[in-house]
Tab-separated table of C-alpha atoms in Angstrom:
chain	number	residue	atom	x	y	z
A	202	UNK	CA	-10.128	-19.439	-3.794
A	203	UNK	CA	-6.491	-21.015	-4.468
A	204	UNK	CA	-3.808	-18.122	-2.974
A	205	UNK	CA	-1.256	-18.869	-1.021
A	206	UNK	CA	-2.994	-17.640	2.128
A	207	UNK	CA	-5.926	-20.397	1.762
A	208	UNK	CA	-6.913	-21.458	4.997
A	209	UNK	CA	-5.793	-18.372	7.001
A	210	UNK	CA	-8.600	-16.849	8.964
A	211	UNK	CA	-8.458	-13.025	9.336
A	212	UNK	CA	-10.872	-10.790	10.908
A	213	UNK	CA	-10.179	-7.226	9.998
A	214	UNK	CA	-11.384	-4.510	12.331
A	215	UNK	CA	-12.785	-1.791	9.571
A	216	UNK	CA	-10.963	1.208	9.542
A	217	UNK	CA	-9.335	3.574	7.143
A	218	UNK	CA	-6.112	3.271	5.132
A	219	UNK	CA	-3.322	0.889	5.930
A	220	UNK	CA	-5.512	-1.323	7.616
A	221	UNK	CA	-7.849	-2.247	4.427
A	222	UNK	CA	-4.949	-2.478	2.232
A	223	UNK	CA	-3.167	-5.197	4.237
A	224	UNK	CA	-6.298	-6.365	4.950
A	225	UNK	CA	-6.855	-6.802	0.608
A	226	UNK	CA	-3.639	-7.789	0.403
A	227	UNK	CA	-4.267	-11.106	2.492
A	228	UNK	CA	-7.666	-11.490	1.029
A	229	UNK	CA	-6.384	-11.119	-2.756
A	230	UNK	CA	-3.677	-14.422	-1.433
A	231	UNK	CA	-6.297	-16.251	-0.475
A	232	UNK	CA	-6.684	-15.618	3.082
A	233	UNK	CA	-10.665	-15.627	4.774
A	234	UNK	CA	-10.949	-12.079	5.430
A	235	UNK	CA	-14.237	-11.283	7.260
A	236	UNK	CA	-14.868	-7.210	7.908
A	237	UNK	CA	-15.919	-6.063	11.045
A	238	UNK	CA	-18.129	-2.812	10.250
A	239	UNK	CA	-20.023	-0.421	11.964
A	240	UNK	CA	-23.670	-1.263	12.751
A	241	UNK	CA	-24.910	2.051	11.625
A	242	UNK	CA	-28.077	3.559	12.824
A	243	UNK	CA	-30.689	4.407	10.056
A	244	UNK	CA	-30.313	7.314	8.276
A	245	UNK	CA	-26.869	7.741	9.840
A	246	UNK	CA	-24.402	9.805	7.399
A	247	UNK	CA	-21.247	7.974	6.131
A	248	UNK	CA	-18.370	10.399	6.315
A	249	UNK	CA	-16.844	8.458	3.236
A	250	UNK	CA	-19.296	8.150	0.702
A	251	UNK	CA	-17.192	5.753	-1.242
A	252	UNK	CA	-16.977	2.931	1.853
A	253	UNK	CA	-19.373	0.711	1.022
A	254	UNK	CA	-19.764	1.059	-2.432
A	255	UNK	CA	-17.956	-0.684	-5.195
A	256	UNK	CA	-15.656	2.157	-5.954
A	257	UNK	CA	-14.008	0.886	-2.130
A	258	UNK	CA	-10.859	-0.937	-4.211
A	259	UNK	CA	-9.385	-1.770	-1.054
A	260	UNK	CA	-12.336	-3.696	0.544
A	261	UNK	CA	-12.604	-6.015	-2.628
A	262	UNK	CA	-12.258	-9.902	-1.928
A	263	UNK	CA	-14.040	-10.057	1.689
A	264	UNK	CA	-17.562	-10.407	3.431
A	265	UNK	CA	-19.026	-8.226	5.884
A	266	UNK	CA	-20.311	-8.540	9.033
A	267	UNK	CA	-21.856	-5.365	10.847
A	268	UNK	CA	-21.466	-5.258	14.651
A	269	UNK	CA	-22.738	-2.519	16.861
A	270	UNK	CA	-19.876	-2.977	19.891
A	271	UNK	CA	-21.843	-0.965	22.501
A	272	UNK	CA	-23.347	-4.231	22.809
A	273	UNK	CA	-21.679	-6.424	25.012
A	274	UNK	CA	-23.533	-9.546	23.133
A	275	UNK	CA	-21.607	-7.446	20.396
A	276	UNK	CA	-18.652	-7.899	21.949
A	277	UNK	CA	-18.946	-11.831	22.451
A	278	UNK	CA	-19.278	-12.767	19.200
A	279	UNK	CA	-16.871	-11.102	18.443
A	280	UNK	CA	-14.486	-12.725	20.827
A	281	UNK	CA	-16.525	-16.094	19.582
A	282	UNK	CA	-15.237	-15.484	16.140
A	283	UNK	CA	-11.309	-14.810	17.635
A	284	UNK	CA	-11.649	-18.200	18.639
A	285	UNK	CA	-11.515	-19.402	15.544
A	286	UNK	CA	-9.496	-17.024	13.783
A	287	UNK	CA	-5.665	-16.581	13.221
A	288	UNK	CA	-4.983	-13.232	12.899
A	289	UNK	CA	-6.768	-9.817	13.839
A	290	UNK	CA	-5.617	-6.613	12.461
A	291	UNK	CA	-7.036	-3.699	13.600
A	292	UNK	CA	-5.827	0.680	13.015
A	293	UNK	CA	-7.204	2.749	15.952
A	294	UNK	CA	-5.299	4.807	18.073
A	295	UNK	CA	-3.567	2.926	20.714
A	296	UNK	CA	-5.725	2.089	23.703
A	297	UNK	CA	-9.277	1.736	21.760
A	298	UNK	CA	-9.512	-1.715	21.947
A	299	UNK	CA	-8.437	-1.821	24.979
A	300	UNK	CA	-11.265	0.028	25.771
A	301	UNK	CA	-13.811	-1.889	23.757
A	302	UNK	CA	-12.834	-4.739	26.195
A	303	UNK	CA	-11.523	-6.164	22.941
A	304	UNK	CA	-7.523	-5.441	23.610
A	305	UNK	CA	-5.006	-8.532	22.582
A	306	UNK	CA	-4.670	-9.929	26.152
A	307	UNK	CA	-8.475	-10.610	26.261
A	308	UNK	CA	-8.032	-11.784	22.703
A	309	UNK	CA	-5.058	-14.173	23.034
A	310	UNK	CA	-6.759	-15.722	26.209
A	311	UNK	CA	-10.091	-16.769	23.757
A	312	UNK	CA	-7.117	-18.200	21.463
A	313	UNK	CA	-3.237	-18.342	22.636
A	314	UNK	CA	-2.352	-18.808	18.924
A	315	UNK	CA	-3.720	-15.490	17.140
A	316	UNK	CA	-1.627	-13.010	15.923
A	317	UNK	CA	-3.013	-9.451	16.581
A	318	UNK	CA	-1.719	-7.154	14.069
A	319	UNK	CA	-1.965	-3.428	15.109
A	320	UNK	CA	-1.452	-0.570	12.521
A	321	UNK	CA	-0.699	3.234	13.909
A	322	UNK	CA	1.013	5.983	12.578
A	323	UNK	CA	3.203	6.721	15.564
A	324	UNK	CA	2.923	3.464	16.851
A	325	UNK	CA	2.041	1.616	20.239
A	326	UNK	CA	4.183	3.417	22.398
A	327	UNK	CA	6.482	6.781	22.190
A	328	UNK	CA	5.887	10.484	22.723
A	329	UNK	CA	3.598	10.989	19.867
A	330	UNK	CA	1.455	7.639	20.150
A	331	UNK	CA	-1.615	9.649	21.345
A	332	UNK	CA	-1.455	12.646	18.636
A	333	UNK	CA	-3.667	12.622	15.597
A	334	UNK	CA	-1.555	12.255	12.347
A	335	UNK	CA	-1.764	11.160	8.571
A	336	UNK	CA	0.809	9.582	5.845
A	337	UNK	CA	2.657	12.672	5.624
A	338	UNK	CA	3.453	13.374	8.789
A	339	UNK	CA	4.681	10.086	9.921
A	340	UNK	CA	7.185	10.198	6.641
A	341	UNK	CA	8.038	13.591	7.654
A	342	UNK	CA	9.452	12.071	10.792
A	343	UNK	CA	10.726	9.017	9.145
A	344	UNK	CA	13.232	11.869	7.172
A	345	UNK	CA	11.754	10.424	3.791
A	346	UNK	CA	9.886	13.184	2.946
A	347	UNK	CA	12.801	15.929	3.536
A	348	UNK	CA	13.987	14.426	0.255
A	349	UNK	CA	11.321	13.711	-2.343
A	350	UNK	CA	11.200	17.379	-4.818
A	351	UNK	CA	12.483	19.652	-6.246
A	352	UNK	CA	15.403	21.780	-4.653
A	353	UNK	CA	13.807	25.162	-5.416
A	354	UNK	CA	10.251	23.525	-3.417
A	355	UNK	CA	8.987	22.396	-0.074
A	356	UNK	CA	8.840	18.865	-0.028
A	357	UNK	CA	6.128	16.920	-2.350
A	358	UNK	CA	3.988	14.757	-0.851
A	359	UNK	CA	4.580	11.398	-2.822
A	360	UNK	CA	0.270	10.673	-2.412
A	361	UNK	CA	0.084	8.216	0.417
A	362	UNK	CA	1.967	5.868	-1.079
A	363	UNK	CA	4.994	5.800	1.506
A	364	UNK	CA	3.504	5.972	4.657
A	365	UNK	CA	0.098	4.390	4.496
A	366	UNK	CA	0.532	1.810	1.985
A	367	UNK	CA	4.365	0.712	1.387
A	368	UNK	CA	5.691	1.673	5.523
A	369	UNK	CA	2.171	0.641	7.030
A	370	UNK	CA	-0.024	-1.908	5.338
A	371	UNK	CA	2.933	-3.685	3.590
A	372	UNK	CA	4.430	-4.265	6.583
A	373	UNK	CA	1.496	-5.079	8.498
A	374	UNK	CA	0.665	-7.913	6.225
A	375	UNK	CA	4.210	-9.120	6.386
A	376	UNK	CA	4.394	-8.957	10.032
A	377	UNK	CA	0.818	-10.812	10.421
A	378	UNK	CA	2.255	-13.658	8.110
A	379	UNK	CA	5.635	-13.563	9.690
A	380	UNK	CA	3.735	-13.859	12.652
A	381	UNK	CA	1.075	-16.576	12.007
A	382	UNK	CA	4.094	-18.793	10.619
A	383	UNK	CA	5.789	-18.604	13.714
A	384	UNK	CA	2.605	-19.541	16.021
A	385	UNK	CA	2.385	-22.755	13.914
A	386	UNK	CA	5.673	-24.048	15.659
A	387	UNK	CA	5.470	-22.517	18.677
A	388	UNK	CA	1.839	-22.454	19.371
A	389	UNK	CA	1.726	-18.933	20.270
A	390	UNK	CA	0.446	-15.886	19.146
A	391	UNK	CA	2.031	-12.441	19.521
A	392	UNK	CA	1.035	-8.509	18.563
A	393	UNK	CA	2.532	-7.148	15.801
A	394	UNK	CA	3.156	-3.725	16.615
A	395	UNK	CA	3.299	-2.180	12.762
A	396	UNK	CA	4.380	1.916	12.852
A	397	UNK	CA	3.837	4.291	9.499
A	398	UNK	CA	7.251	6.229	11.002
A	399	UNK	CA	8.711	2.801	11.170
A	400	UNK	CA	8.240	1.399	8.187
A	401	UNK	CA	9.005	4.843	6.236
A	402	UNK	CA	12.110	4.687	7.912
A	403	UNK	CA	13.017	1.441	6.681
A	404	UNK	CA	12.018	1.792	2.975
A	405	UNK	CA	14.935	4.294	3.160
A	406	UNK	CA	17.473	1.660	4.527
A	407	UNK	CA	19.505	2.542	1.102
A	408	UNK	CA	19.486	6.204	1.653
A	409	UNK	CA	20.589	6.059	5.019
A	410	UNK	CA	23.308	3.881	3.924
A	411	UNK	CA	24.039	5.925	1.134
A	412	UNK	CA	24.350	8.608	3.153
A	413	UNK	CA	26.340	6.882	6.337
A	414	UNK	CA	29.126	6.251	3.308
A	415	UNK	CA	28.989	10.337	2.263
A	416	UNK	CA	27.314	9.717	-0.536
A	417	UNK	CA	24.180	11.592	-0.189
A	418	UNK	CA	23.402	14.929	0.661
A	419	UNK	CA	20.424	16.090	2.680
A	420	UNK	CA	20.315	18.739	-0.169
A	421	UNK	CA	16.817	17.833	-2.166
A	422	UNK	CA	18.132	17.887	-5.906
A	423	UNK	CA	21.767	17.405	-5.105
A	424	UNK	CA	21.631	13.507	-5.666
A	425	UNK	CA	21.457	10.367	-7.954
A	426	UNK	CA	17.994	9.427	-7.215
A	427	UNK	CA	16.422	12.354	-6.185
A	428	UNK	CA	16.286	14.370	-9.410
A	429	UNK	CA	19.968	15.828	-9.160
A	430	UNK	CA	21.647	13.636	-11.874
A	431	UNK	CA	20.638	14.628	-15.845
A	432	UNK	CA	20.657	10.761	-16.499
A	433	UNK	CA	18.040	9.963	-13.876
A	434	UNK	CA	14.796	12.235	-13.953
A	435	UNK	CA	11.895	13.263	-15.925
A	436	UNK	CA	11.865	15.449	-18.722
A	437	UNK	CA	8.990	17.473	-20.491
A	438	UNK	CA	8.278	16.642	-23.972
A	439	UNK	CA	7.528	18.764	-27.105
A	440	UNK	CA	3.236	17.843	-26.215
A	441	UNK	CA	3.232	18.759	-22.763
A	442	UNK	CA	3.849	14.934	-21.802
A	443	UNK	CA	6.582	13.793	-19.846
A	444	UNK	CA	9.183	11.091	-20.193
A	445	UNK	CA	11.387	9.116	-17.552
A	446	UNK	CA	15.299	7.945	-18.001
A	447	UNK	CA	17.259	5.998	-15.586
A	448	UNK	CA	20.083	5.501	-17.297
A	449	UNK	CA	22.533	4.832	-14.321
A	450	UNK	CA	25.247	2.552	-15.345
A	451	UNK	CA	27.829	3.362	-17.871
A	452	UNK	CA	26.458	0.810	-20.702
A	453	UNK	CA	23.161	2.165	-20.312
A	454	UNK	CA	24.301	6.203	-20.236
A	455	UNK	CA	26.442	5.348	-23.447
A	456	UNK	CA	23.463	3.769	-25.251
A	457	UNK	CA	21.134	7.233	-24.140
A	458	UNK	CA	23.745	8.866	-25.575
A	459	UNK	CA	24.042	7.455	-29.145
A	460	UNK	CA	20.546	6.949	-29.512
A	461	UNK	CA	19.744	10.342	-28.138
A	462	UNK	CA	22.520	11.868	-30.541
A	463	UNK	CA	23.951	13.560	-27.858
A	464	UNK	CA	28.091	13.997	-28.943
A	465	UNK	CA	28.451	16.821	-26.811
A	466	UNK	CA	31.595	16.263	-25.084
A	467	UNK	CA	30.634	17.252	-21.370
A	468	UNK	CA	28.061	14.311	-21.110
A	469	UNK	CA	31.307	12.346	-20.951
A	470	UNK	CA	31.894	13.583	-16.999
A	471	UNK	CA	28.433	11.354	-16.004
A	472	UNK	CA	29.170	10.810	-12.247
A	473	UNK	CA	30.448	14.949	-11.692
A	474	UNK	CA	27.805	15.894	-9.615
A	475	UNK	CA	29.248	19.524	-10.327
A	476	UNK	CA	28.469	18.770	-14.026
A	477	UNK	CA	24.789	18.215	-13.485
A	478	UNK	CA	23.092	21.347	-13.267
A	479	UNK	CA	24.722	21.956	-16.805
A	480	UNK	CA	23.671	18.493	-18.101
A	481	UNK	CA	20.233	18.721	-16.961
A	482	UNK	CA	19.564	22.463	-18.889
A	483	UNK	CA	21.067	21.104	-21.912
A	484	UNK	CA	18.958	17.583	-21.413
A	485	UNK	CA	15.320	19.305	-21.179
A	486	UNK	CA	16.157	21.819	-24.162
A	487	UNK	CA	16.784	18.220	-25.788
A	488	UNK	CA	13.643	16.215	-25.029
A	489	UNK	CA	11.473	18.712	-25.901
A	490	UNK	CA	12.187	18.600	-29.534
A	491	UNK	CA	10.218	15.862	-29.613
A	492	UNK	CA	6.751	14.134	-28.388
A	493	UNK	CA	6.870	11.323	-25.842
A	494	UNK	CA	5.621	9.643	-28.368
A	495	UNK	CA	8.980	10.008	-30.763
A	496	UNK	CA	11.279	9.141	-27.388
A	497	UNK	CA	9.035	6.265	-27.015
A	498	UNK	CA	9.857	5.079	-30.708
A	499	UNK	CA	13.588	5.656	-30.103
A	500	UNK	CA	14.078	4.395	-26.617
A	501	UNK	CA	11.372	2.294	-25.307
A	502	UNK	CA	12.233	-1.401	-24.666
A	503	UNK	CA	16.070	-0.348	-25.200
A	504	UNK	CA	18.537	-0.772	-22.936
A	505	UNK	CA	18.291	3.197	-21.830
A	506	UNK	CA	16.446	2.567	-18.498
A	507	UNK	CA	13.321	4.430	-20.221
A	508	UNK	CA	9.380	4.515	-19.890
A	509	UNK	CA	6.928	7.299	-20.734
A	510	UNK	CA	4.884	8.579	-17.872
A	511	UNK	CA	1.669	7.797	-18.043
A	512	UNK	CA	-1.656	8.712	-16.461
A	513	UNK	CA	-4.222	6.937	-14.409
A	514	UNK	CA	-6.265	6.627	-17.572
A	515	UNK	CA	-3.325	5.861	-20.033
A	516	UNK	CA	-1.387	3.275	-17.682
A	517	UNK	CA	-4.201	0.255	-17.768
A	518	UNK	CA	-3.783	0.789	-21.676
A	519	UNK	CA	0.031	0.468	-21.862
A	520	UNK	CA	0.978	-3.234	-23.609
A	521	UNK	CA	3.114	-4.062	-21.280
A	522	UNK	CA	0.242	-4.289	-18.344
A	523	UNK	CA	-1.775	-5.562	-20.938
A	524	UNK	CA	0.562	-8.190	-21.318
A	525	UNK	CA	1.288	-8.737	-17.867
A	526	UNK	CA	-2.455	-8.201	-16.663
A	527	UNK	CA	-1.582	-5.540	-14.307
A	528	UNK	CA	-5.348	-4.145	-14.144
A	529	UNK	CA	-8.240	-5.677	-13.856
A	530	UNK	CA	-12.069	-5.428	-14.343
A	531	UNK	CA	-14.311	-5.918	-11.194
A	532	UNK	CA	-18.064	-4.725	-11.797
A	533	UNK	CA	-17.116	-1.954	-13.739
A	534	UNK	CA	-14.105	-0.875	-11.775
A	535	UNK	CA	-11.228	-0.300	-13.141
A	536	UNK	CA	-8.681	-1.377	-10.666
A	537	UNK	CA	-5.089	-2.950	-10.027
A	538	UNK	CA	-4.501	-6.646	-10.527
A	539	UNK	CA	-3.406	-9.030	-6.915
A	540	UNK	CA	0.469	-8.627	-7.132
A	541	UNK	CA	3.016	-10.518	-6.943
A	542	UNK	CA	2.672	-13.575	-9.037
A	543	UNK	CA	2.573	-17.104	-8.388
A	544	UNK	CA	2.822	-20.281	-10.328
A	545	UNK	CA	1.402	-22.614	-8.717
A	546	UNK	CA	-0.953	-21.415	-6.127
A	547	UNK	CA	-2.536	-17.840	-7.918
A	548	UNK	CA	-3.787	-14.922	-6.864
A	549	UNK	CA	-7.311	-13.684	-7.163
A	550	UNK	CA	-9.791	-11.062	-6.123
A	551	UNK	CA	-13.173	-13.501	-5.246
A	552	UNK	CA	-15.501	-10.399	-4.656
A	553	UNK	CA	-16.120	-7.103	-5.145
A	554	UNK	CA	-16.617	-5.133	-1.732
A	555	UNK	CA	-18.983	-5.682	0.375
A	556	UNK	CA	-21.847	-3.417	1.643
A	557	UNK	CA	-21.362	-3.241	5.541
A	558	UNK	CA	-23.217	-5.828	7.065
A	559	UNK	CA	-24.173	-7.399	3.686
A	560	UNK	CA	-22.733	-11.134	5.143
A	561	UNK	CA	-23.479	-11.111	8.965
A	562	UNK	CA	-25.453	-14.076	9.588
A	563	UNK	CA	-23.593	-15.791	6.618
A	564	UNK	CA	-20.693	-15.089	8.062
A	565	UNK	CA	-21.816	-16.344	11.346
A	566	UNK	CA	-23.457	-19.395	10.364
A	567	UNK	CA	-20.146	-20.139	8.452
A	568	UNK	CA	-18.248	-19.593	11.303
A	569	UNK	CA	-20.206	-22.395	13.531
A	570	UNK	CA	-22.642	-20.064	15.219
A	571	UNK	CA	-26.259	-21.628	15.562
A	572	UNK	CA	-29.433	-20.769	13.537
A	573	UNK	CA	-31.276	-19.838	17.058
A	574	UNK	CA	-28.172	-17.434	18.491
A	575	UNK	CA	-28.285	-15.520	15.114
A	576	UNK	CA	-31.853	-15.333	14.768
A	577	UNK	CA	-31.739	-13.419	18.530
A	578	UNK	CA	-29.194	-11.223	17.329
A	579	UNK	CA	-30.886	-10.039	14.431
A	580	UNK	CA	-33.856	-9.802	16.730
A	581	UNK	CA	-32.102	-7.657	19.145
A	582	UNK	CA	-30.501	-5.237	16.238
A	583	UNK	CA	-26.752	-6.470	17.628
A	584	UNK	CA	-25.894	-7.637	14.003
């Protein structure tokens, strides 16, 4: 293992969502990620048949050590392994570990230096910290999702991609690291107190500023990037496929326009937002005269601001990630490559997911517990 993250020691508190992502995104930089999972009773249903299977993307790259924390022996080991560790992350509702006896003051006293990442929708604190909630309701609040779609439509839910993933688990990992950089100076560990809302809100820092200067409307389609322009959408081909262009500054615009043959004299009034509606009618009657495939011949790798859009199937297949190695293979699995890149100290996924409980003693005898204290755990069905 030779990320940037090598000799960071996470334990990651097994839960859904945000929490697994940050928790692969540390693990794919090199980080010692160990997965705290359910001991689950024989027989027992998973809700989720795809945790604990190889088709669970987002719990590549760790081990896994199964805990049953109605145990208070549970419990210690757990606190055995904080010891040890530099950061926790963990994604219940506030007040659960608190409740397992496993809350960050009990944490921090086993070791003053970890970092205790925490991962909520509504966060730690505030009217809503107790109510139930998913992605889309914590961008809903964040007033992302009020503008992504189409005028005529309710908002579109943009997958889960906002909220649980770019405002929650990207910022938890940031925050962790942040966090665990500071502690080496200071000696010290802190919570990091990551929000869904919060982090929605701030992957809109443009748009609010855009729209502190008048330049954006809380109209959905009445804007540059949200559909309303002709020069920056996505347009239906003649096969059914569809095409994006971004073509935002005037170099780019005047190069869609020559190699688009458009010489239609109202393109020339780009930035009239009054224009657009017109513009956009005339642009879809244009692209579908031909297949993606055709714009793709005329425009892509131009200086249009241009790229088909692909599928799930079609994307891994594109030369560009080919080039780039943007997907990768893991057991079968087609699945997205570590990101971002390094040059000296590279990214890699070093396992496939783990069944739960598939490491535990490993794990434990790794971590410095003795041959005799595991073999009475086993014994006594704790791990």
């Amino acid at each position: 293992m030779a990320g940037p993250l090598q000799g960071i020691r996470v334990i990651e508190m097994v839960g859904l969502g945000p929490c697994p992502f940050a928790a692969m995104m540390l693990a794919d930089m090199g980080a010692e990620v160990i997965r705290i999972d359910r001991k689950l009773a024989p027989g027992a249903n998973n809700p989720f048949p795809i945790l604990g299977t190889k088709y669970d993307v987002m719990a590549r790259g760790r081990r896994s050590l199964a805990l049953d924390l109605k145990h208070e022996e549970a419990k210690a080991v757990l606190l055995d392994l904080v010891a040890s560790a530099d950061i926790l992350l963990e994604g219940f509702r506030p007040g659960v570990m608190e409740r397992l006896g496993l809350g960050p003051e009990i944490c921090q006293q086993r070791n003053p230096r970890l970092v205790y990442g925490r991962i909520t929708g509504w966060g730690q604190d505030g009217p809503l910290a107790q109510a139930a909630g998913h992605d889309l309701n914590y961008i809903a609040l964040s007033g992302m999702l009020h503008a992504m779609g189409r005028a005529d439509t309710p908002p579109a839910p943009p997958l889960n991609l906002v909220g649980d993933f770019g405002g929650g688990a990207m910022m938890l990992a940031f925050g962790v690291v942040c966090a665990a950089l500071e502690a080496r100076s200071s000696g010290k560990g802190q919570v990091v107190d990551a929000a869904m809302v919060d982090g929605s809100a701030l992957l809109g820092a443009m748009i609010y500023g855009f729209r502190a200067f008048g330049a954006w409307s809380d109209q959905r389609g009445a804007n540059m990037l949200d559909g309303g322009a002709h020069f920056y959408d996505t347009y239906a081909c003649a096969d059914g496929k569809f095409i994006s262009i971004g073509a935002i500054e005037p170099q780019f615009y005047a190069l869609l326009l020559k190699i688009a043959g458009i010489s239609d004299p109202a393109f020339n009034a780009q930035m009239d937002s009054r224009k657009w509606p017109e513009l956009k009618i005339k642009c879809t009657a244009l692209f579908k005269t031909k297949t993606r495939q055709q714009w793709c011949d005329l425009m892509e790798g131009t200086d249009i601001c241009f790229a088909p859009v692909l599928d799930m199937a079609e994307a891994p297949e594109h030369p560009h990630n080919q080039a780039r190695a943007n997907f990768t293979d893991i057991e079968g699995i087609l699945q997205p490559a570590p990101a971002p890149r390094f040059s000296r100290t590279a990214a890699e996924i070093s396992r496939p997911p783990a069944v739960s409980g598939q490491h535990s003693a490993e794990i434990l005898h790794d971590w410095g517990m003795s041959e005799e204290r595991i073999t009475h755990l086993k014994e006594n069905q704790v791990i």
